[in-house]
Amino acid sequence: MALVKYGGRDPWKTLDSLRDEINGFFEGTRQLFPWSGQDVSAPSVDVWEDGKAVYVEADLPGFEQKDIDIKLKDDILTLSAKRETVKEEKEKNYYRSERRRGALYRKLELPSSVDNSKTKAKFKDGVLHISLPKREEDTQREIKIDVE
């Protein structure tokens, strides 16, 4: 069997093209965030429920209570927090400036219908605790499903 020189496309050019396509996709997603052009990320959350309520805990380190905005509509919980950018002072000789500024944004679809009027939130030590009591009809509804 004779060896034949590969005459196809250059694999490195193909990888470069793929990288450009992926970068272009991620550049386009910046328009989806409410604070376009700023550093926006999603806070880490824990969501769980028991028979009475749905609970959400979100890590918001470095934020203050006045920076946090919570909205609930149609069983969609929206968490956002915005921290003003601190300008670097010229008198200080910075060796490193790593503390993040900007905004956090997260939408969560809740696993159960909740009673909007009884929702409570507490912010302590950089962690937001939200308690969302379930609607009365959801807490008492039990359905028996027969298996065929």
N, CA, C and O atoms as a DFTB+ gen file, in Angstrom:
592 C
 N C O
     1  1       0.842      -1.173       0.000
     2  2       0.000       0.000       0.000
     3  2       0.886       1.234       0.000
     4  3       1.836       1.322       0.778
     5  1       0.581       2.170      -0.857
     6  2       1.375       3.380      -1.006
     7  2       0.804       4.490      -0.127
     8  3      -0.410       4.600       0.044
     9  1       1.690       5.305       0.424
    10  2       1.270       6.461       1.208
    11  2       0.902       7.592       0.270
    12  3       1.600       7.858      -0.709
    13  1      -0.204       8.258       0.580
    14  2      -0.681       9.365      -0.235
    15  2      -0.684      10.613       0.632
    16  3      -1.176      10.582       1.760
    17  1      -0.149      11.692       0.127
    18  2      -0.114      12.959       0.857
    19  2      -1.536      13.476       1.079
    20  3      -2.362      13.472       0.166
    21  1      -1.804      13.917       2.302
    22  2      -3.124      14.453       2.663
    23  2      -3.332      15.772       1.949
    24  3      -2.518      16.687       2.071
    25  1      -4.418      15.870       1.206
    26  2      -4.676      17.078       0.441
    27  2      -5.902      17.818       0.925
    28  3      -6.406      18.704       0.233
    29  1      -6.392      17.467       2.108
    30  2      -7.603      18.098       2.628
    31  2      -7.315      19.426       3.299
    32  3      -6.255      20.027       3.121
    33  1      -8.283      19.860       4.070
    34  2      -8.167      21.145       4.763
    35  2      -7.140      21.051       5.886
    36  3      -6.927      19.993       6.477
    37  1      -6.529      22.164       6.152
    38  2      -5.573      22.266       7.250
    39  2      -6.345      22.167       8.572
    40  3      -7.218      22.996       8.824
    41  1      -6.042      21.159       9.434
    42  2      -6.808      21.012      10.683
    43  2      -6.652      22.209      11.617
    44  3      -7.563      22.503      12.390
    45  1      -5.516      22.904      11.562
    46  2      -5.323      24.058      12.430
    47  2      -6.223      25.211      12.021
    48  3      -6.742      25.934      12.872
    49  1      -6.405      25.380      10.727
    50  2      -7.318      26.424      10.249
    51  2      -8.757      26.098      10.642
    52  3      -9.543      26.987      10.970
    53  1      -9.085      24.810      10.603
    54  2     -10.426      24.388      11.013
    55  2     -10.647      24.707      12.489
    56  3     -11.712      25.198      12.862
    57  1      -9.649      24.431      13.334
    58  2      -9.773      24.741      14.763
    59  2      -9.863      26.252      14.999
    60  3     -10.629      26.705      15.850
    61  1      -9.084      27.023      14.250
    62  2      -9.167      28.490      14.363
    63  2     -10.567      28.982      14.004
    64  3     -11.115      29.862      14.668
    65  1     -11.132      28.413      12.959
    66  2     -12.472      28.789      12.531
    67  2     -13.509      28.443      13.602
    68  3     -14.417      29.227      13.875
    69  1     -13.363      27.261      14.204
    70  2     -14.268      26.842      15.275
    71  2     -14.159      27.790      16.465
    72  3     -15.174      28.193      17.032
    73  1     -12.927      28.151      16.848
    74  2     -12.726      29.077      17.958
    75  2     -13.405      30.415      17.674
    76  3     -14.052      30.986      18.552
    77  1     -13.257      30.914      16.441
    78  2     -13.892      32.181      16.071
    79  2     -15.407      32.093      16.161
    80  3     -16.053      33.042      16.605
    81  1     -15.986      30.969      15.747
    82  2     -17.439      30.778      15.828
    83  2     -17.906      30.773      17.282
    84  3     -18.910      31.403      17.615
    85  1     -17.187      30.071      18.140
    86  2     -17.564      29.997      19.558
    87  2     -17.432      31.369      20.209
    88  3     -18.318      31.781      20.957
    89  1     -16.350      32.075      19.940
    90  2     -16.183      33.421      20.499
    91  2     -17.294      34.354      20.037
    92  3     -17.804      35.155      20.820
    93  1     -17.666      34.250      18.771
    94  2     -18.754      35.071      18.252
    95  2     -20.071      34.788      18.938
    96  3     -20.855      35.705      19.185
    97  1     -20.322      33.521      19.251
    98  2     -21.548      33.160      19.973
    99  2     -21.575      33.814      21.341
   100  3     -22.587      34.400      21.726
   101  1     -20.469      33.722      22.088
   102  2     -20.448      34.285      23.425
   103  2     -20.471      35.808      23.412
   104  3     -20.997      36.413      24.346
   105  1     -19.934      36.427      22.415
   106  2     -20.015      37.882      22.299
   107  2     -21.473      38.311      22.135
   108  3     -21.875      39.340      22.679
   109  1     -22.263      37.545      21.399
   110  2     -23.666      37.873      21.164
   111  2     -24.540      37.728      22.392
   112  3     -25.596      38.356      22.466
   113  1     -24.127      36.905      23.373
   114  2     -24.952      36.690      24.559
   115  2     -24.896      37.843      25.534
   116  3     -25.702      37.890      26.463
   117  1     -23.981      38.771      25.361
   118  2     -23.905      39.915      26.281
   119  2     -25.176      40.749      26.246
   120  3     -25.500      41.421      27.226
   121  1     -25.895      40.715      25.140
   122  2     -27.124      41.496      25.022
   123  2     -28.234      40.943      25.903
   124  3     -29.218      41.639      26.156
   125  1     -28.100      39.710      26.375
   126  2     -29.145      39.097      27.190
   127  2     -29.155      39.620      28.619
   128  3     -30.151      39.471      29.327
   129  1     -28.047      40.235      29.051
   130  2     -27.962      40.685      30.423
   131  2     -28.480      42.108      30.559
   132  3     -28.293      42.925      29.658
   133  1     -29.130      42.411      31.681
   134  2     -29.704      43.735      31.847
   135  2     -28.671      44.844      31.974
   136  3     -28.978      46.002      31.691
   137  1     -27.455      44.515      32.393
   138  2     -26.421      45.529      32.543
   139  2     -25.364      45.277      31.479
   140  3     -24.228      44.914      31.785
   141  1     -25.749      45.472      30.249
   142  2     -24.868      45.189      29.122
   143  2     -23.588      46.005      29.219
   144  3     -23.619      47.198      29.522
   145  1     -22.474      45.353      28.959
   146  2     -21.191      46.028      28.979
   147  2     -20.532      46.039      30.337
   148  3     -19.392      46.488      30.463
   149  1     -21.219      45.556      31.360
   150  2     -20.630      45.497      32.687
   151  2     -20.348      44.052      33.049
   152  3     -20.792      43.125      32.372
   153  1     -19.609      43.882      34.118
   154  2     -19.289      42.548      34.593
   155  2     -20.512      41.981      35.306
   156  3     -20.828      42.404      36.418
   157  1     -21.205      41.027      34.678
   158  2     -22.410      40.442      35.244
   159  2     -22.184      38.950      35.396
   160  3     -21.750      38.283      34.457
   161  1     -22.474      38.434      36.562
   162  2     -22.372      37.001      36.765
   163  2     -23.563      36.537      37.596
   164  3     -24.327      37.354      38.110
   165  1     -23.714      35.235      37.724
   166  2     -24.841      34.665      38.454
   167  2     -24.380      34.233      39.843
   168  3     -23.341      33.587      39.977
   169  1     -25.145      34.584      40.877
   170  2     -24.762      34.143      42.219
   171  2     -25.020      32.647      42.392
   172  3     -25.908      32.085      41.750
   173  1     -24.251      32.019      43.249
   174  2     -24.477      30.616      43.594
   175  2     -25.710      30.537      44.487
   176  3     -25.873      31.340      45.406
   177  1     -26.577      29.562      44.210
   178  2     -27.808      29.422      44.991
   179  2     -28.027      27.973      45.397
   180  3     -27.553      27.044      44.744
   181  1     -28.753      27.808      46.487
   182  2     -29.314      26.520      46.906
   183  2     -30.816      26.711      46.931
   184  3     -31.304      27.693      47.491
   185  1     -31.566      25.783      46.327
   186  2     -33.028      25.838      46.324
   187  2     -33.535      24.488      46.797
   188  3     -33.126      23.451      46.275
   189  1     -34.432      24.494      47.791
   190  2     -35.037      23.255      48.270
   191  2     -36.437      23.555      48.775
   192  3     -36.821      24.714      48.928
   193  1     -37.188      22.503      49.029
   194  2     -38.552      22.700      49.524
   195  2     -38.890      21.621      50.532
   196  3     -38.287      20.548      50.555
   197  1     -39.861      21.930      51.356
   198  2     -40.466      20.938      52.232
   199  2     -41.973      21.030      52.011
   200  3     -42.408      21.608      51.014
   201  1     -42.765      20.486      52.898
   202  2     -44.210      20.484      52.713
   203  2     -44.859      21.851      52.808
   204  3     -45.989      22.031      52.354
   205  1     -44.161      22.821      53.391
   206  2     -44.769      24.131      53.630
   207  2     -44.228      25.255      52.748
   208  3     -44.960      26.195      52.437
   209  1     -42.962      25.174      52.342
   210  2     -42.365      26.320      51.644
   211  2     -41.238      25.886      50.714
   212  3     -40.743      24.760      50.765
   213  1     -40.856      26.837      49.861
   214  2     -39.662      26.720      49.016
   215  2     -38.641      27.681      49.614
   216  3     -38.980      28.803      49.989
   217  1     -37.399      27.239      49.699
   218  2     -36.353      28.044      50.306
   219  2     -35.237      28.289      49.291
   220  3     -34.871      27.407      48.514
   221  1     -34.716      29.498      49.323
   222  2     -33.608      29.865      48.442
   223  2     -32.547      30.536      49.297
   224  3     -32.849      31.422      50.096
   225  1     -31.308      30.109      49.126
   226  2     -30.176      30.790      49.738
   227  2     -29.224      31.172      48.618
   228  3     -28.876      30.333      47.787
   229  1     -28.804      32.417      48.588
   230  2     -27.915      32.912      47.543
   231  2     -26.706      33.582      48.177
   232  3     -26.838      34.357      49.123
   233  1     -25.535      33.278      47.650
   234  2     -24.308      33.909      48.126
   235  2     -24.138      35.255      47.430
   236  3     -24.051      35.334      46.204
   237  1     -24.094      36.313      48.240
   238  2     -23.902      37.664      47.723
   239  2     -22.805      38.358      48.538
   240  3     -23.066      39.372      49.185
   241  1     -21.591      37.824      48.510
   242  2     -20.527      38.412      49.334
   243  2     -20.142      39.799      48.857
   244  3     -20.057      40.068      47.659
   245  1     -19.912      40.675      49.832
   246  2     -19.476      42.029      49.506
   247  2     -20.591      42.993      49.181
   248  3     -20.342      44.187      49.013
   249  1     -21.815      42.508      49.089
   250  2     -22.950      43.392      48.817
   251  2     -23.580      43.827      50.123
   252  3     -23.420      43.178      51.157
   253  1     -24.293      44.926      50.060
   254  2     -25.061      45.402      51.200
   255  2     -26.537      45.204      50.891
   256  3     -26.921      45.020      49.736
   257  1     -27.355      45.242      51.924
   258  2     -28.791      45.014      51.771
   259  2     -29.406      45.987      50.769
   260  3     -30.301      45.601      50.017
   261  1     -28.956      47.216      50.742
   262  2     -29.516      48.225      49.836
   263  2     -29.184      47.937      48.370
   264  3     -29.842      48.472      47.478
   265  1     -28.164      47.093      48.105
   266  2     -27.754      46.763      46.736
   267  2     -28.599      45.654      46.111
   268  3     -28.509      45.419      44.906
   269  1     -29.420      44.969      46.915
   270  2     -30.107      43.758      46.482
   271  2     -31.533      44.064      46.055
   272  3     -32.239      44.834      46.706
   273  1     -31.950      43.444      44.943
   274  2     -33.310      43.589      44.432
   275  2     -33.870      42.186      44.194
   276  3     -33.247      41.369      43.516
   277  1     -35.047      41.912      44.757
   278  2     -35.700      40.608      44.619
   279  2     -37.083      40.836      44.033
   280  3     -37.840      41.676      44.518
   281  1     -37.413      40.079      42.979
   282  2     -38.737      40.183      42.367
   283  2     -39.300      38.783      42.190
   284  3     -38.564      37.829      41.936
   285  1     -40.620      38.673      42.330
   286  2     -41.309      37.403      42.168
   287  2     -42.533      37.629      41.294
   288  3     -43.422      38.406      41.639
   289  1     -42.567      36.935      40.150
   290  2     -43.702      37.061      39.243
   291  2     -43.916      35.721      38.555
   292  3     -42.991      35.155      37.974
   293  1     -45.150      35.219      38.628
   294  2     -45.518      33.958      37.977
   295  2     -44.575      32.818      38.343
   296  3     -44.152      32.051      37.478
   297  1     -44.250      32.713      39.626
   298  2     -43.370      31.665      40.147
   299  2     -41.972      31.702      39.535
   300  3     -41.289      30.680      39.465
   301  1     -41.559      32.873      39.100
   302  2     -40.186      33.105      38.647
   303  2     -39.574      34.106      39.623
   304  3     -40.047      35.236      39.746
   305  1     -38.526      33.684      40.310
   306  2     -37.830      34.536      41.269
   307  2     -36.618      35.147      40.574
   308  3     -35.796      34.433      40.000
   309  1     -36.513      36.469      40.631
   310  2     -35.390      37.168      40.021
   311  2     -34.570      37.826      41.118
   312  3     -35.082      38.628      41.899
   313  1     -33.297      37.478      41.166
   314  2     -32.369      38.069      42.126
   315  2     -31.381      38.929      41.360
   316  3     -30.823      38.496      40.352
   317  1     -31.167      40.134      41.831
   318  2     -30.141      40.971      41.227
   319  2     -29.495      41.815      42.314
   320  3     -30.122      42.178      43.309
   321  1     -28.247      42.108      42.096
   322  2     -27.506      42.961      43.023
   323  2     -26.477      43.720      42.209
   324  3     -25.866      43.176      41.289
   325  1     -26.296      44.969      42.555
   326  2     -25.371      45.801      41.797
   327  2     -24.493      46.573      42.768
   328  3     -24.978      47.229      43.690
   329  1     -23.200      46.480      42.540
   330  2     -22.233      47.175      43.385
   331  2     -21.532      48.211      42.518
   332  3     -21.019      47.896      41.444
   333  1     -21.516      49.423      42.989
   334  2     -20.887      50.507      42.233
   335  2     -19.389      50.273      42.119
   336  3     -18.754      49.759      43.040
   337  1     -18.852      50.649      41.010
   338  2     -17.425      50.511      40.780
   339  2     -16.685      51.571      41.578
   340  3     -17.029      52.753      41.537
   341  1     -15.670      51.134      42.298
   342  2     -14.844      52.056      43.060
   343  2     -13.679      52.456      42.171
   344  3     -12.980      51.602      41.626
   345  1     -13.479      53.736      42.031
   346  2     -12.396      54.219      41.179
   347  2     -11.064      54.080      41.914
   348  3     -10.963      54.334      43.114
   349  1     -10.060      53.674      41.167
   350  2      -8.732      53.516      41.740
   351  2      -8.179      54.895      42.086
   352  3      -8.174      55.802      41.253
   353  1      -7.723      55.037      43.300
   354  2      -7.195      56.313      43.752
   355  2      -5.738      56.439      43.313
   356  3      -4.939      55.522      43.507
   357  1      -5.407      57.564      42.729
   358  2      -4.059      57.781      42.192
   359  2      -3.004      57.904      43.292
   360  3      -1.826      57.634      43.058
   361  1      -3.429      58.312      44.499
   362  2      -2.456      58.471      45.573
   363  2      -1.964      57.126      46.097
   364  3      -0.866      57.036      46.646
   365  1      -2.775      56.082      45.929
   366  2      -2.390      54.762      46.424
   367  2      -1.559      54.044      45.369
   368  3      -1.846      54.125      44.174
   369  1      -0.549      53.357      45.815
   370  2       0.282      52.558      44.915
   371  2      -0.233      51.127      44.931
   372  3       0.196      50.308      45.744
   373  1      -1.145      50.841      44.037
   374  2      -1.745      49.508      43.989
   375  2      -0.744      48.493      43.441
   376  3      -0.107      48.724      42.413
   377  1      -0.616      47.373      44.138
   378  2       0.143      46.247      43.625
   379  2      -0.784      45.266      42.937
   380  3      -0.411      44.580      41.985
   381  1      -1.997      45.221      43.443
   382  2      -2.989      44.305      42.899
   383  2      -4.370      44.822      43.273
   384  3      -4.581      45.303      44.385
   385  1      -5.305      44.719      42.341
   386  2      -6.688      45.101      42.595
   387  2      -7.574      44.026      41.989
   388  3      -7.873      44.065      40.796
   389  1      -7.999      43.056      42.812
   390  2      -8.751      41.895      42.337
   391  2     -10.209      41.883      42.772
   392  3     -10.984      41.063      42.280
   393  1     -10.598      42.759      43.670
   394  2     -11.955      42.720      44.195
   395  2     -12.931      43.067      43.096
   396  3     -12.807      44.095      42.431
   397  1     -13.906      42.191      42.916
   398  2     -14.857      42.336      41.814
   399  2     -15.885      43.416      42.095
   400  3     -16.356      43.589      43.219
   401  1     -16.202      44.110      41.071
   402  2     -17.265      45.108      41.093
   403  2     -18.240      44.712      39.998
   404  3     -17.914      43.884      39.148
   405  1     -19.397      45.276      40.008
   406  2     -20.338      44.987      38.935
   407  2     -21.662      44.494      39.483
   408  3     -22.178      45.020      40.469
   409  1     -22.208      43.471      38.827
   410  2     -23.572      43.068      39.143
   411  2     -23.716      41.554      39.125
   412  3     -22.942      40.835      38.493
   413  1     -24.731      41.102      39.839
   414  2     -25.144      39.703      39.829
   415  2     -26.593      39.657      39.364
   416  3     -27.380      40.553      39.667
   417  1     -26.936      38.613      38.630
   418  2     -28.301      38.495      38.114
   419  2     -28.626      37.014      37.967
   420  3     -27.836      36.253      37.409
   421  1     -29.788      36.607      38.467
   422  2     -30.188      35.208      38.355
   423  2     -31.703      35.105      38.358
   424  3     -32.369      35.724      39.189
   425  1     -32.257      34.320      37.425
   426  2     -33.686      34.017      37.389
   427  2     -33.847      32.554      37.737
   428  3     -33.137      31.698      37.209
   429  1     -34.790      32.267      38.638
   430  2     -35.042      30.900      39.073
   431  2     -36.511      30.568      38.902
   432  3     -37.379      31.313      39.359
   433  1     -36.791      29.460      38.249
   434  2     -38.167      28.972      38.173
   435  2     -38.393      28.111      39.406
   436  3     -37.680      27.133      39.631
   437  1     -39.386      28.480      40.198
   438  2     -39.635      27.783      41.457
   439  2     -40.355      26.467      41.201
   440  3     -41.177      26.378      40.288
   441  1     -40.053      25.439      42.002
   442  2     -40.645      24.119      41.781
   443  2     -42.118      24.017      42.160
   444  3     -42.786      23.069      41.749
   445  1     -42.640      24.965      42.931
   446  2     -44.042      24.953      43.363
   447  2     -44.604      26.361      43.315
   448  3     -43.857      27.338      43.329
   449  1     -45.936      26.461      43.258
   450  2     -46.581      27.770      43.325
   451  2     -46.466      28.291      44.746
   452  3     -46.687      27.556      45.709
   453  1     -46.120      29.558      44.867
   454  2     -45.925      30.144      46.189
   455  2     -46.897      31.286      46.417
   456  3     -47.436      31.871      45.477
   457  1     -47.106      31.589      47.698
   458  2     -47.971      32.693      48.109
   459  2     -47.119      33.958      48.181
   460  3     -46.333      34.130      49.112
   461  1     -47.275      34.835      47.202
   462  2     -46.453      36.041      47.115
   463  2     -46.563      36.931      48.346
   464  3     -45.594      37.595      48.715
   465  1     -47.722      36.953      48.983
   466  2     -47.942      37.876      50.101
   467  2     -47.217      37.448      51.378
   468  3     -47.057      38.264      52.285
   469  1     -46.780      36.203      51.471
   470  2     -46.144      35.720      52.699
   471  2     -44.635      35.480      52.540
   472  3     -44.006      34.888      53.417
   473  1     -44.076      35.924      51.457
   474  2     -42.660      35.721      51.194
   475  2     -41.817      36.580      52.130
   476  3     -42.139      37.741      52.383
   477  1     -40.728      35.995      52.645
   478  2     -39.832      36.715      53.551
   479  2     -38.403      36.544      53.070
   480  3     -38.031      35.491      52.552
   481  1     -37.599      37.595      53.247
   482  2     -36.184      37.542      52.891
   483  2     -35.363      38.134      54.030
   484  3     -35.775      39.091      54.686
   485  1     -34.191      37.543      54.247
   486  2     -33.282      38.007      55.283
   487  2     -31.865      37.972      54.700
   488  3     -31.502      37.021      54.008
   489  1     -31.074      38.996      54.976
   490  2     -29.704      39.069      54.470
   491  2     -28.756      39.175      55.642
   492  3     -28.821      40.116      56.433
   493  1     -27.864      38.187      55.743
   494  2     -26.938      38.180      56.868
   495  2     -25.615      37.559      56.438
   496  3     -25.595      36.486      55.834
   497  1     -24.518      38.229      56.746
   498  2     -23.166      37.730      56.485
   499  2     -22.947      37.353      55.024
   500  3     -22.280      36.359      54.735
   501  1     -23.497      38.131      54.108
   502  2     -23.281      37.898      52.688
   503  2     -24.133      36.807      52.077
   504  3     -23.931      36.443      50.919
   505  1     -25.095      36.273      52.841
   506  2     -25.984      35.220      52.335
   507  2     -27.423      35.711      52.421
   508  3     -27.880      36.154      53.474
   509  1     -28.127      35.625      51.297
   510  2     -29.535      36.005      51.238
   511  2     -30.380      34.758      51.474
   512  3     -30.228      33.767      50.760
   513  1     -31.265      34.795      52.465
   514  2     -32.159      33.690      52.802
   515  2     -33.580      34.108      52.427
   516  3     -34.079      35.119      52.922
   517  1     -34.228      33.345      51.564
   518  2     -35.589      33.662      51.142
   519  2     -36.477      32.471      51.468
   520  3     -36.147      31.327      51.153
   521  1     -37.613      32.757      52.105
   522  2     -38.614      31.746      52.415
   523  2     -39.876      32.083      51.629
   524  3     -40.434      33.171      51.772
   525  1     -40.320      31.142      50.800
   526  2     -41.478      31.353      49.939
   527  2     -42.546      30.312      50.277
   528  3     -42.525      29.213      49.723
   529  1     -43.486      30.639      51.182
   530  2     -44.521      29.674      51.552
   531  2     -45.348      29.250      50.346
   532  3     -45.678      30.064      49.483
   533  1     -45.673      27.968      50.301
   534  2     -46.480      27.444      49.194
   535  2     -47.921      27.904      49.343
   536  3     -48.388      28.188      50.446
   537  1     -48.613      27.973      48.223
   538  2     -50.038      28.283      48.273
   539  2     -50.757      27.175      49.012
   540  3     -50.355      26.012      48.965
   541  1     -51.818      27.546      49.690
   542  2     -52.562      26.596      50.512
   543  2     -53.033      25.388      49.712
   544  3     -52.928      24.257      50.188
   545  1     -53.551      25.606      48.502
   546  2     -54.054      24.483      47.711
   547  2     -52.934      23.532      47.294
   548  3     -53.185      22.344      47.094
   549  1     -51.689      24.036      47.159
   550  2     -50.574      23.183      46.774
   551  2     -50.074      22.333      47.942
   552  3     -49.584      21.223      47.734
   553  1     -50.196      22.847      49.170
   554  2     -49.686      22.101      50.314
   555  2     -50.608      20.966      50.716
   556  3     -50.152      19.992      51.315
   557  1     -51.894      21.063      50.404
   558  2     -52.838      20.034      50.822
   559  2     -53.246      19.100      49.689
   560  3     -53.936      18.112      49.941
   561  1     -52.857      19.368      48.493
   562  2     -53.267      18.558      47.353
   563  2     -52.401      17.310      47.267
   564  3     -51.176      17.382      47.170
   565  1     -53.069      16.170      47.304
   566  2     -52.391      14.902      47.146
   567  2     -53.185      14.066      46.155
   568  3     -54.402      13.932      46.280
   569  1     -52.514      13.523      45.199
   570  2     -53.190      12.763      44.162
   571  2     -52.649      11.349      44.161
   572  3     -51.436      11.143      44.145
   573  1     -53.544      10.374      44.177
   574  2     -53.167       8.969      44.065
   575  2     -53.149       8.605      42.593
   576  3     -54.130       8.821      41.882
   577  1     -52.039       8.055      42.136
   578  2     -51.889       7.671      40.734
   579  2     -51.780       6.159      40.678
   580  3     -50.885       5.568      41.282
   581  1     -52.689       5.544      39.957
   582  2     -52.666       4.094      39.794
   583  2     -51.701       3.714      38.692
   584  3     -51.650       4.355      37.642
   585  1     -50.946       2.681      38.938
   586  2     -49.997       2.198      37.945
   587  2     -50.648       1.041      37.192
   588  3     -51.173       0.113      37.808
   589  1     -50.613       1.094      35.887
   590  2     -51.209       0.032      35.056
   591  2     -50.172      -0.977      34.666
   592  3     -50.482      -1.943      33.968
